[in-house]
CSV table of C-alpha atoms in Angstrom, one decimal:
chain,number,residue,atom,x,y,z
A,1429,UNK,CA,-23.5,-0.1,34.4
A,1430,UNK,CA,-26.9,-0.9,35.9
A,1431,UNK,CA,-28.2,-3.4,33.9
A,1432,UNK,CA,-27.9,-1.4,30.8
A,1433,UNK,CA,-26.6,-2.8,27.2
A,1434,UNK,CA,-26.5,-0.8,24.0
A,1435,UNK,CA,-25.9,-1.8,21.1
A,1436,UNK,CA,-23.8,-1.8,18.8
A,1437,UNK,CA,-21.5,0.0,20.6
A,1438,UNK,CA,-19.9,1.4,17.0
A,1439,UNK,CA,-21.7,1.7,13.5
A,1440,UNK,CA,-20.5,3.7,10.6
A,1441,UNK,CA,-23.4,3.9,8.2
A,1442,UNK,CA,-24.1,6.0,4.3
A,1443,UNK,CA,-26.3,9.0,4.4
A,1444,UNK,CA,-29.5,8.5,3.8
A,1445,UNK,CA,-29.5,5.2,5.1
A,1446,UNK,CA,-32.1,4.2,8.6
A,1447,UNK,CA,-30.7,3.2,11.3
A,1448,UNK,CA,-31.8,1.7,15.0
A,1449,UNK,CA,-29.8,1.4,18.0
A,1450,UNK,CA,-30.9,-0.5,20.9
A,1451,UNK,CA,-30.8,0.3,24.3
A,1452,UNK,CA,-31.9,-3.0,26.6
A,1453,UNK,CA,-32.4,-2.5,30.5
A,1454,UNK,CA,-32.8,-5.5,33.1
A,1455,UNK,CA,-33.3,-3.0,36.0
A,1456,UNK,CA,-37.2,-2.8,35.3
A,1457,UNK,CA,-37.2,1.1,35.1
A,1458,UNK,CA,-40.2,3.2,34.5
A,1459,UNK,CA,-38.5,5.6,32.3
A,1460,UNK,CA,-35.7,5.3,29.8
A,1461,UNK,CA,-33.8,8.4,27.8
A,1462,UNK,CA,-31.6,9.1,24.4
A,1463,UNK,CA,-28.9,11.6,24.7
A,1464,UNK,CA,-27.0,12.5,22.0
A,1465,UNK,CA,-23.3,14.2,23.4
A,1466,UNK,CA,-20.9,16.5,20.9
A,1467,UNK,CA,-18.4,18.5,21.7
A,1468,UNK,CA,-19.2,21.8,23.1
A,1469,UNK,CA,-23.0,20.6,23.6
A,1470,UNK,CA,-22.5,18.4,26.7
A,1471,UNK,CA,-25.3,16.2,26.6
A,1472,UNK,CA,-28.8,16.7,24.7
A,1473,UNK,CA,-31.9,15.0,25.1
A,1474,UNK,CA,-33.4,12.8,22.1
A,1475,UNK,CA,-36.7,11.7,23.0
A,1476,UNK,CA,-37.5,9.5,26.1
A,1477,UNK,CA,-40.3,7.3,27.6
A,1478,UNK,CA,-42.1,7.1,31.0
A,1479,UNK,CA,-43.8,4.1,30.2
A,1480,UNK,CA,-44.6,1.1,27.3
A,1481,UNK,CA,-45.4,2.9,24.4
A,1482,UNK,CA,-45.5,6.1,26.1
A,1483,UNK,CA,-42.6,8.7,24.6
A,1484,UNK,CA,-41.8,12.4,24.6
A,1485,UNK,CA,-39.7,14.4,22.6
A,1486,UNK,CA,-36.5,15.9,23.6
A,1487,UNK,CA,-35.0,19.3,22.7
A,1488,UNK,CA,-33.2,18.3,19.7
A,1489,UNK,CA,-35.6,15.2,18.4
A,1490,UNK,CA,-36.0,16.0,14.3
A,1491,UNK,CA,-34.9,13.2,12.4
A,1492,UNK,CA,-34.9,10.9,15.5
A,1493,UNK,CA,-37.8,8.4,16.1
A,1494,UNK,CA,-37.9,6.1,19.0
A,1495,UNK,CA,-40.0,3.2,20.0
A,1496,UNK,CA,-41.0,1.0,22.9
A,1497,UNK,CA,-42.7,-1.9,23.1
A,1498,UNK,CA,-41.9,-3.9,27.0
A,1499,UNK,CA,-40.2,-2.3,29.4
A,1500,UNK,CA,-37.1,-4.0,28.9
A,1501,UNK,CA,-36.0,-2.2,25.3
A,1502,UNK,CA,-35.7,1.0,24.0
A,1503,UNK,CA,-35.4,1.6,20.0
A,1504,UNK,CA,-34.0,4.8,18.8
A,1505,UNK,CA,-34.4,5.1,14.7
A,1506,UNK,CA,-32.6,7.1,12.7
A,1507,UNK,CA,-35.3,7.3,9.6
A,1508,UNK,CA,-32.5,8.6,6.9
A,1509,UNK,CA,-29.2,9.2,8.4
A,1510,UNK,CA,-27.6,12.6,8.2
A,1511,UNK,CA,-23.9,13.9,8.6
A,1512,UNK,CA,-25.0,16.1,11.2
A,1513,UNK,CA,-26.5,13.1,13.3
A,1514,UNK,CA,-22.4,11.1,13.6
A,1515,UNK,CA,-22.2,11.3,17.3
A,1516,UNK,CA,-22.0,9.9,20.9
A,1517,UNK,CA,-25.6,8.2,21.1
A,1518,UNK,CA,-26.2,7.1,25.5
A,1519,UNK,CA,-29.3,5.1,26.9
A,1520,UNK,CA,-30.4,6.1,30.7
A,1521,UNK,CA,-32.6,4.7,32.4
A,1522,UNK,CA,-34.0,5.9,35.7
A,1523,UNK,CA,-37.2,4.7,38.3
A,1524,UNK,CA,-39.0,7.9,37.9
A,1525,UNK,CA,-39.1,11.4,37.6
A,1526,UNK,CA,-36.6,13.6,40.1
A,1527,UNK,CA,-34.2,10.5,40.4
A,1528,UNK,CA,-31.0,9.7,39.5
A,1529,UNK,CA,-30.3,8.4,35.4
A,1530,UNK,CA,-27.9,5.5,35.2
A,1531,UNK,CA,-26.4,5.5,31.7
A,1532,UNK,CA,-25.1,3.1,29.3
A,1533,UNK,CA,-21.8,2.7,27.9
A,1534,UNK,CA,-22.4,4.4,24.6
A,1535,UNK,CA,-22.8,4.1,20.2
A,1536,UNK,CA,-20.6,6.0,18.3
A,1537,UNK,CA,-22.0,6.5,15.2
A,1538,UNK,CA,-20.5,7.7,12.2
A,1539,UNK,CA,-22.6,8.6,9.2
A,1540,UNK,CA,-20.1,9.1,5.9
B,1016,UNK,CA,-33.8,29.0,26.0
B,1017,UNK,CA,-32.7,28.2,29.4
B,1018,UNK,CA,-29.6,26.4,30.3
B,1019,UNK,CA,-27.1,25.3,32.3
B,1020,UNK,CA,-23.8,26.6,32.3
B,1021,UNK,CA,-20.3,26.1,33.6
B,1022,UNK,CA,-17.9,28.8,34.5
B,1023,UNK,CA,-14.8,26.7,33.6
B,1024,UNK,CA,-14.6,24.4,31.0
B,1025,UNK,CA,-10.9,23.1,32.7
B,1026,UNK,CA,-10.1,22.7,36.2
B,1027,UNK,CA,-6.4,21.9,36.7
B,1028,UNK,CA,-5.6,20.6,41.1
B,1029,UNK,CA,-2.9,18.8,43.1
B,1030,UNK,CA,-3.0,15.3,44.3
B,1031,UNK,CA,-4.7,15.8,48.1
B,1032,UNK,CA,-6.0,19.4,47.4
B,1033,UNK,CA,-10.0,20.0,47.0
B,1034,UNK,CA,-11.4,20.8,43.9
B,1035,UNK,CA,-14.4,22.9,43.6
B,1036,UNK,CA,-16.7,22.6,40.4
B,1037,UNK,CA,-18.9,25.4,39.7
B,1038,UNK,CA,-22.0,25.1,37.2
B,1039,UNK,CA,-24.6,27.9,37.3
B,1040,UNK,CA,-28.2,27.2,36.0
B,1041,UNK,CA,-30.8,30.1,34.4
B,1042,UNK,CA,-34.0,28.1,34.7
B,1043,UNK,CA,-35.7,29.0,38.5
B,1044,UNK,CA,-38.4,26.1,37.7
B,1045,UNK,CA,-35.8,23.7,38.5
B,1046,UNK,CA,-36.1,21.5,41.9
B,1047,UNK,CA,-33.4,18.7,41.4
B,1048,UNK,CA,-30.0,18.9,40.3
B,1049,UNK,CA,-27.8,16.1,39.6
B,1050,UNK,CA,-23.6,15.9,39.5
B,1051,UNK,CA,-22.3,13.4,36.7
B,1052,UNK,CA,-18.4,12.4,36.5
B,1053,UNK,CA,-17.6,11.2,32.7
B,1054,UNK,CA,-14.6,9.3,32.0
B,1055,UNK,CA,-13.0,8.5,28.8
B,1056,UNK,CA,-15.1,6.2,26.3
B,1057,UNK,CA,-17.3,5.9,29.5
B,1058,UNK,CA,-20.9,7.0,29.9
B,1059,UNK,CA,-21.3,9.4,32.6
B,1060,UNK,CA,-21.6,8.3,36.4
B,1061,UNK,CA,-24.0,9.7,39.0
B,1062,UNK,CA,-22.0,11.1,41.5
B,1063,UNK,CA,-24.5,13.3,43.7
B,1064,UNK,CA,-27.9,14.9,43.4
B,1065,UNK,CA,-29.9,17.4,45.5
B,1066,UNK,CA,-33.3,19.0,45.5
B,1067,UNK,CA,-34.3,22.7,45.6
B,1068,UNK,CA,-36.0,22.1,49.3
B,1069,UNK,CA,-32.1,21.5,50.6
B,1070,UNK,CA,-28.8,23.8,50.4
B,1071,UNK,CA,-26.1,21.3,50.6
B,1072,UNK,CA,-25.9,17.6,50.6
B,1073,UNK,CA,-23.1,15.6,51.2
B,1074,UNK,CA,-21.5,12.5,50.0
B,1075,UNK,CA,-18.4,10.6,50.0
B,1076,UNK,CA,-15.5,12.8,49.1
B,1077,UNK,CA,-18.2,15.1,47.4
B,1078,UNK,CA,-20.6,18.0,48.5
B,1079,UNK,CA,-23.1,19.6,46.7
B,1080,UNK,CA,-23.8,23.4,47.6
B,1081,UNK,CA,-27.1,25.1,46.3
B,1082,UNK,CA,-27.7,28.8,45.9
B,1083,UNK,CA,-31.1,29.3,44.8
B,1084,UNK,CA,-30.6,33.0,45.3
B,1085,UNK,CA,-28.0,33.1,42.7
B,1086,UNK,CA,-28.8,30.0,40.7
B,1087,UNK,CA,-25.8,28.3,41.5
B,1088,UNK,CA,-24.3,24.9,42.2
B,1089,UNK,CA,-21.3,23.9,43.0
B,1090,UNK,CA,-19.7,20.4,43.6
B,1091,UNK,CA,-16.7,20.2,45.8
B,1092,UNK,CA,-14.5,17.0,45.9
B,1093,UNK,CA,-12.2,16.7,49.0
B,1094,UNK,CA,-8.8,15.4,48.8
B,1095,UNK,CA,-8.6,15.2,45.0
B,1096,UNK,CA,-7.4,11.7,43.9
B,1097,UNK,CA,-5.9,10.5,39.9
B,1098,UNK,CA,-9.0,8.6,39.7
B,1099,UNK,CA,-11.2,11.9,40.1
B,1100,UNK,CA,-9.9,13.1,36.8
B,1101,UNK,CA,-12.5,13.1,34.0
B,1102,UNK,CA,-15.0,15.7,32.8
B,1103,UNK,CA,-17.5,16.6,35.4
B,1104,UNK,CA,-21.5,17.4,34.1
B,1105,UNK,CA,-23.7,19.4,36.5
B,1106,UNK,CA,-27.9,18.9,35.2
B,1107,UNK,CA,-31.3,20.3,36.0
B,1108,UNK,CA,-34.6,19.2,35.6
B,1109,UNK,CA,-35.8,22.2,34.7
B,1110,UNK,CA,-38.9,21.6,37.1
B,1111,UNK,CA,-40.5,19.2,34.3
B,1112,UNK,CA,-40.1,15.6,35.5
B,1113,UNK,CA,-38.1,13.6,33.4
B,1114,UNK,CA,-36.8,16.0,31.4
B,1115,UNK,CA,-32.7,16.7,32.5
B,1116,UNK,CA,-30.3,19.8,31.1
B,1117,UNK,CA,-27.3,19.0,30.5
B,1118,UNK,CA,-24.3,21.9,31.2
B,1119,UNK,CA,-21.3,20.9,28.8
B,1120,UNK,CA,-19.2,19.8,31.3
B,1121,UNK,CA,-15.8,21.1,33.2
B,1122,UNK,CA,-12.6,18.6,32.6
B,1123,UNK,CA,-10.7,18.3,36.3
B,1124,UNK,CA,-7.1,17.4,36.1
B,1125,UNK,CA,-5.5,16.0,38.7
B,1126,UNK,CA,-1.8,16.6,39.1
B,1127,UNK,CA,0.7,14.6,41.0
């Protein structure tokens, strides 16, 4: 899946608790994404990054922080974990703006 | 706010018949579109792309049609296989780099 690991890959966590999930690239892309998909919502932008500590929000990014450091890792924090947030959680990565995304496998995240 | 849209959220074909994806996009800002195939438990799979200066585009099995006059897009898979079965994502960049919209996705079935 181009180079791209995230991780964990399943986490069920208690309201109100943070939580990070990692997203780690060996491509060397530019720019790296978060995407949250639920039913009936397809896929919705987090927050992404076009650089090393250079982010943007996405459409649906309350509650969400991210962070990132090298180009090689991408942190997405949940500060205090909601019920509303248990979903599909995807890392892409891509070389620039107006190219193709290559995405990771996935976190499922429950939050009970 | 803008979005992308599909017509039909289920797309039920024959083994060796073509399939024909429709997904039809509000936001005439947008300059590159991108087709995604999602299996199960999988994160989703670039298929095809295309960019506002072209009207169709095509691949291996797969063409991408674009109506600018009608804000449409369409993929079309020839010769519809098993393995072409999953849910199928259309996305637009809404002319901001970076930034993709995700429709919520058509599920093709392939029948034998």
């Amino acid at each position: 899946d181009a180079g791209i690991t995230q991780s964990p890959r399943h986490k069920v966590t208690e309201t109100g608790t943070p939580v990070t999930l990692r997203c780690h690239q060996t491509e060397n892309h530019r720019y790296m994404y978060w995407y949250r998909q639920d039913p009936g919502h397809g896929l919705r932008l987090i927050h992404y990054s076009y650089g090393v500590k250079d982010t943007d929000k996405g459409e649906v990014s309350d509650g969400y922080s991210v962070s990132r450091s090298k180009t090689e890792d991408f942190l997405l924090t949940l500060e205090s974990a909601t019920s509303s947030q248990t979903s599909v959680y995807f890392c892409a990565i891509a070389t620039g703006p107006n190219t193709e995304a290559f995405f990771g496998q996935g976190t499922r995240l429950t939050v009970v | 706010g803008e979005s992308v849209g599909l017509h039909l959220p289920t797309l039920s074909v024959q083994e060796g018949d073509n399939s024909i994806i429709n997904c039809a996009y509000s936001n005439s800002a947008s300059d590159y579109f991108i087709w995604y195939k999602q299996e199960s438990g999988k994160g989703p799979q670039f298929i095809i792309d295309i960019r506002s200066n072209m009207d169709k585009r095509q691949g291996q099995r797969v063409t991408v049609l674009l109506n600018k006059t009608v804000k449409h897009l369409s993929l079309q898979i020839a010769a519809t296989q098993p393995g072409d079965s999953a849910v199928y994502f259309c996305a637009e960049n809404g002319g901001t780099a970076s930034k993709l919209t995700f429709g919520t996705g058509t599920r093709l079935q392939v029948t034998l």
